[in-house]
CSV table of C-alpha atoms in Angstrom, one decimal:
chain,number,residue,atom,x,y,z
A,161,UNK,CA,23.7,12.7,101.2
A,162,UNK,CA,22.4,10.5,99.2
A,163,UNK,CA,19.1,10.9,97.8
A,164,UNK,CA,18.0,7.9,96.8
A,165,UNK,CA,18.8,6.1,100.6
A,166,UNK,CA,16.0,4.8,102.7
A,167,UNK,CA,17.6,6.5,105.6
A,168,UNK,CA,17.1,10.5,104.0
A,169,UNK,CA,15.1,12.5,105.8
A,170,UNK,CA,14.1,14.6,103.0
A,171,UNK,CA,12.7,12.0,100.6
A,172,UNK,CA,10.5,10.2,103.6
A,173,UNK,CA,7.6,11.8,102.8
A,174,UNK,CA,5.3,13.0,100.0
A,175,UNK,CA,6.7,15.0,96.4
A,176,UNK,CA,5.3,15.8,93.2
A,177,UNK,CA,7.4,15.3,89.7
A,178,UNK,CA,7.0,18.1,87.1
A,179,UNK,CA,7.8,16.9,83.9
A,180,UNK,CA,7.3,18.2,80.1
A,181,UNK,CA,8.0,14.9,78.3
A,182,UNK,CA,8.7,11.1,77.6
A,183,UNK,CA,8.8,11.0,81.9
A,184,UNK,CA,11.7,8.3,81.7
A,185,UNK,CA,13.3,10.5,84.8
A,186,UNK,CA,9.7,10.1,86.5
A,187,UNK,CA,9.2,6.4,85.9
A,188,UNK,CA,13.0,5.9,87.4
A,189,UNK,CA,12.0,7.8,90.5
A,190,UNK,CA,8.1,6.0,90.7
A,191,UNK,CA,10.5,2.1,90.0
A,192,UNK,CA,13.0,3.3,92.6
A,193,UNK,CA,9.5,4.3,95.6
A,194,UNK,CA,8.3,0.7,94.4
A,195,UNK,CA,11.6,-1.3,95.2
A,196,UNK,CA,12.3,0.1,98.1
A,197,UNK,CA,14.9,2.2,97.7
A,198,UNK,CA,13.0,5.8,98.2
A,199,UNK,CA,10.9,6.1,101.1
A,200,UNK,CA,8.6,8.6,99.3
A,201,UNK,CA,4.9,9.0,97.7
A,202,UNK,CA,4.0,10.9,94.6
A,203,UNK,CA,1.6,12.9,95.5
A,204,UNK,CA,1.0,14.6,92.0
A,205,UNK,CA,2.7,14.9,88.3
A,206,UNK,CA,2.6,18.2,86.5
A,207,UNK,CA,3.0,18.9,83.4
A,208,UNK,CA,3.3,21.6,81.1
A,209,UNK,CA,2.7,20.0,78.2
A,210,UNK,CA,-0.9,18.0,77.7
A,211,UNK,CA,0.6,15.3,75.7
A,212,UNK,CA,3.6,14.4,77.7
A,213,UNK,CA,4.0,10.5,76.9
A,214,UNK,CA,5.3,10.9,81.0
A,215,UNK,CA,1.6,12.0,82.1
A,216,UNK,CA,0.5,8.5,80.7
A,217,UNK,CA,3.1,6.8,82.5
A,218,UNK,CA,1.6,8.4,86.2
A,219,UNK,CA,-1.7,7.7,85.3
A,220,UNK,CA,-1.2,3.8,84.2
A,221,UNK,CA,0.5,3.7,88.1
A,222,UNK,CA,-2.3,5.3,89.6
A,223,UNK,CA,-0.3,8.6,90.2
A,224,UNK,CA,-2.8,11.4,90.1
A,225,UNK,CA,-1.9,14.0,87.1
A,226,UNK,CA,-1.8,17.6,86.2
A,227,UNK,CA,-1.6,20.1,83.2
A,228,UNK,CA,-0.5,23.4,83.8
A,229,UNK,CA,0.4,24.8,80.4
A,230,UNK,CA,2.5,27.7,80.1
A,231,UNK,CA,2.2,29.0,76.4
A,232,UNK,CA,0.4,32.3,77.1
A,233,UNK,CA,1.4,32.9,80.3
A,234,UNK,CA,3.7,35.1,82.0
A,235,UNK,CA,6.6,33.3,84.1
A,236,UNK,CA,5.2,35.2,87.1
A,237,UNK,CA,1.4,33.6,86.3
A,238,UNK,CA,2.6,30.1,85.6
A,239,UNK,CA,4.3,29.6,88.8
A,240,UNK,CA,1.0,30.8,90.5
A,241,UNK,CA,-0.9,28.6,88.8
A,242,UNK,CA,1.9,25.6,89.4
A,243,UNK,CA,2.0,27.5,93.4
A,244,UNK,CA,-1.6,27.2,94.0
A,245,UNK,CA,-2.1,23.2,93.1
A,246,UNK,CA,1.4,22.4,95.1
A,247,UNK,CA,1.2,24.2,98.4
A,248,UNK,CA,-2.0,22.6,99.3
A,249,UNK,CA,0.1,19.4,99.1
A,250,UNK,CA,2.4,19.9,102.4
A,251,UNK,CA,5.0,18.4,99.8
A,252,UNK,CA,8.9,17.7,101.1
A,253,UNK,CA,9.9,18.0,97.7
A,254,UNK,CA,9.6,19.0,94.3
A,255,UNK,CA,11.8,17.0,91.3
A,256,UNK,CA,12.0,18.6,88.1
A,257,UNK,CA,12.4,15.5,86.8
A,258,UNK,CA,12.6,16.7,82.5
A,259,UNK,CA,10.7,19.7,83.1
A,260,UNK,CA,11.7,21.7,80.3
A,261,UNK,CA,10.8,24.9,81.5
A,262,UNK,CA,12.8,28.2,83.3
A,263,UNK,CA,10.7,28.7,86.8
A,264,UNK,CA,9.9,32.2,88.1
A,265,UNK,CA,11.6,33.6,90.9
A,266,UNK,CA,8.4,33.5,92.8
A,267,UNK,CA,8.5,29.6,92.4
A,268,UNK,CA,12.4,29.2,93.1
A,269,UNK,CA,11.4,31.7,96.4
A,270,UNK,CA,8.4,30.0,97.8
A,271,UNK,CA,9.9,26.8,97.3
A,272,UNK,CA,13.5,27.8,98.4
A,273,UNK,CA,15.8,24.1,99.5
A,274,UNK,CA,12.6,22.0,98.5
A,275,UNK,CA,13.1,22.2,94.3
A,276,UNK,CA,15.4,19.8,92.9
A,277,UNK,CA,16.3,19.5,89.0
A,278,UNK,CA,17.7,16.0,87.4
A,279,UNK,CA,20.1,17.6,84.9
A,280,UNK,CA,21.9,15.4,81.8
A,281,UNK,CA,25.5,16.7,82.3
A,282,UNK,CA,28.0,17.1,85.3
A,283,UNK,CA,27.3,20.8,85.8
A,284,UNK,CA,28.5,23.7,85.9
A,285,UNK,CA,29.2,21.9,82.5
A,286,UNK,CA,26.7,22.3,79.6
A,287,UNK,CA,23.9,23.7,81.2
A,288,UNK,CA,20.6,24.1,79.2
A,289,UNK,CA,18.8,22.1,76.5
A,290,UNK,CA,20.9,19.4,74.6
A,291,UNK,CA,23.8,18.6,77.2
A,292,UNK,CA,24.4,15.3,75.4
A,293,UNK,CA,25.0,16.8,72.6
A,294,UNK,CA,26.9,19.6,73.9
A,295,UNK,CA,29.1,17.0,76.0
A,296,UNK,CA,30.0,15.3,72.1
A,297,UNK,CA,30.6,18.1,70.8
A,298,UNK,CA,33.5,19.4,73.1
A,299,UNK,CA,35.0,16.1,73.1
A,300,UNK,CA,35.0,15.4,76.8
A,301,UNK,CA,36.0,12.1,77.7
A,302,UNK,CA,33.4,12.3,81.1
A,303,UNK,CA,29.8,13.6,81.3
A,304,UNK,CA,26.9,12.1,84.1
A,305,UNK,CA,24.2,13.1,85.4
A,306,UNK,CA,23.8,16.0,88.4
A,307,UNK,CA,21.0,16.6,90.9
A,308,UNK,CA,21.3,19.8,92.4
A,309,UNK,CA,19.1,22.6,94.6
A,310,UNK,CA,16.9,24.9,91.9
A,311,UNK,CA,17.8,28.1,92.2
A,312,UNK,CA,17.1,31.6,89.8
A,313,UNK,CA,19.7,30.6,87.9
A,314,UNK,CA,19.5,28.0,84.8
A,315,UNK,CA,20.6,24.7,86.1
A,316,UNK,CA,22.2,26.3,89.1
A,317,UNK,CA,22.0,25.9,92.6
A,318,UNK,CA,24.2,23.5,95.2
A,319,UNK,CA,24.9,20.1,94.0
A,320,UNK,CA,23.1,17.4,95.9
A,321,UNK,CA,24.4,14.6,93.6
A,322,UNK,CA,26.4,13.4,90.5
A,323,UNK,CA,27.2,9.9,88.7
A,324,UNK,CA,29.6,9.9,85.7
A,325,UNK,CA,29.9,7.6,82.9
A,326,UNK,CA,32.5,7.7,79.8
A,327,UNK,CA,31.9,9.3,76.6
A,328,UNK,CA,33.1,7.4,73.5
A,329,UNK,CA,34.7,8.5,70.7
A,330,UNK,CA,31.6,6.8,68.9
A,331,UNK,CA,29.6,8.3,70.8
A,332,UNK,CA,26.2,10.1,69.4
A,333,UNK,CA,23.8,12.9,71.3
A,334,UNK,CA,21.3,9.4,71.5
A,335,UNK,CA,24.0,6.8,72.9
A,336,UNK,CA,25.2,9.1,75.8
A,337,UNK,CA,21.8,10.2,76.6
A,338,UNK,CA,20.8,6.4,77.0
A,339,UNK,CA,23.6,5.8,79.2
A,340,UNK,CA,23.1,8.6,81.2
């Protein structure tokens, strides 16, 4: 299936980004609803960081916006709090779209088939933070880009979706992540 086609049932209607950062994965999703090419509407971003650059980039579109931080809080109480604003929503789907932050069972549970994560490496390769980097590192001549079904696990669940692109001998952490 692919996720990004007019025809998907499971992006027609409404979803809500959560994101802890520069929101570049969120601005590609909001450019992609605009063109035409996801029949979808943002409901709400969240984010667990008040300063995400990304919770800027909703706003200036007119995407309502959310902060739910999570320093101080158990994982169990943070995916309440995240629960209790989503489920009131009636959302299709949730993208973890640079969220940079393990979700409680509870979350994963109560959400189960409607969580997806946009994740920087062609997993089960190089899960977790810095896959870029990772990827350069090893030496491998391939890395991409997967979406895939959040489950308990770190960046684990059923692959929905991967694109690859080359990795360069001159390649840095910074030029792969761009091309990705």
């Amino acid at each position: 299936m692919n996720i990004l086609s007019p025809q998907s049932s499971v992006l027609s209607k409404k979803i809500a980004i959560l994101i802890s950062g520069r929101g570049s994965n969120l601005t590609a999703l909001a450019d992609a609803i605009a063109a035409g090419q996801l029949q979808a509407e943002i409901a709400l971003v969240i984010s667990n960081v008040a300063d995400a650059e990304g919770l800027h980039k909703a706003a200036a579109r007119g995407i309502p916006t959310l902060v739910i931080p999570h320093k101080g809080l158990t994982r169990t109480e943070h995916a309440a709090q995240l629960l209790a604003a989503l489920t009131p929503l009636n959302l299709s789907l949730v993208c973890l779209a640079g969220y940079m932050r393990l979700l409680a069972p509870e979350f994963t549970q109560a959400l189960r088939n409607r969580v997806v994560n946009i994740h920087p490496s062609l997993l089960p390769a190089f899960p977790g933070l810095h896959a870029q980097r990772q990827a350069v590192e090893y030496g491998v001549r391939f890395s991409g880009c997967t979406v895939h079904l959040v489950d308990e696990e770190l960046d684990h669940g059923p692959i929905v979706a991967q694109a690859v692109v080359p990795v360069f001998p001159t390649d840095t952490e910074e030029t792969l992540s761009s091309r990705i």
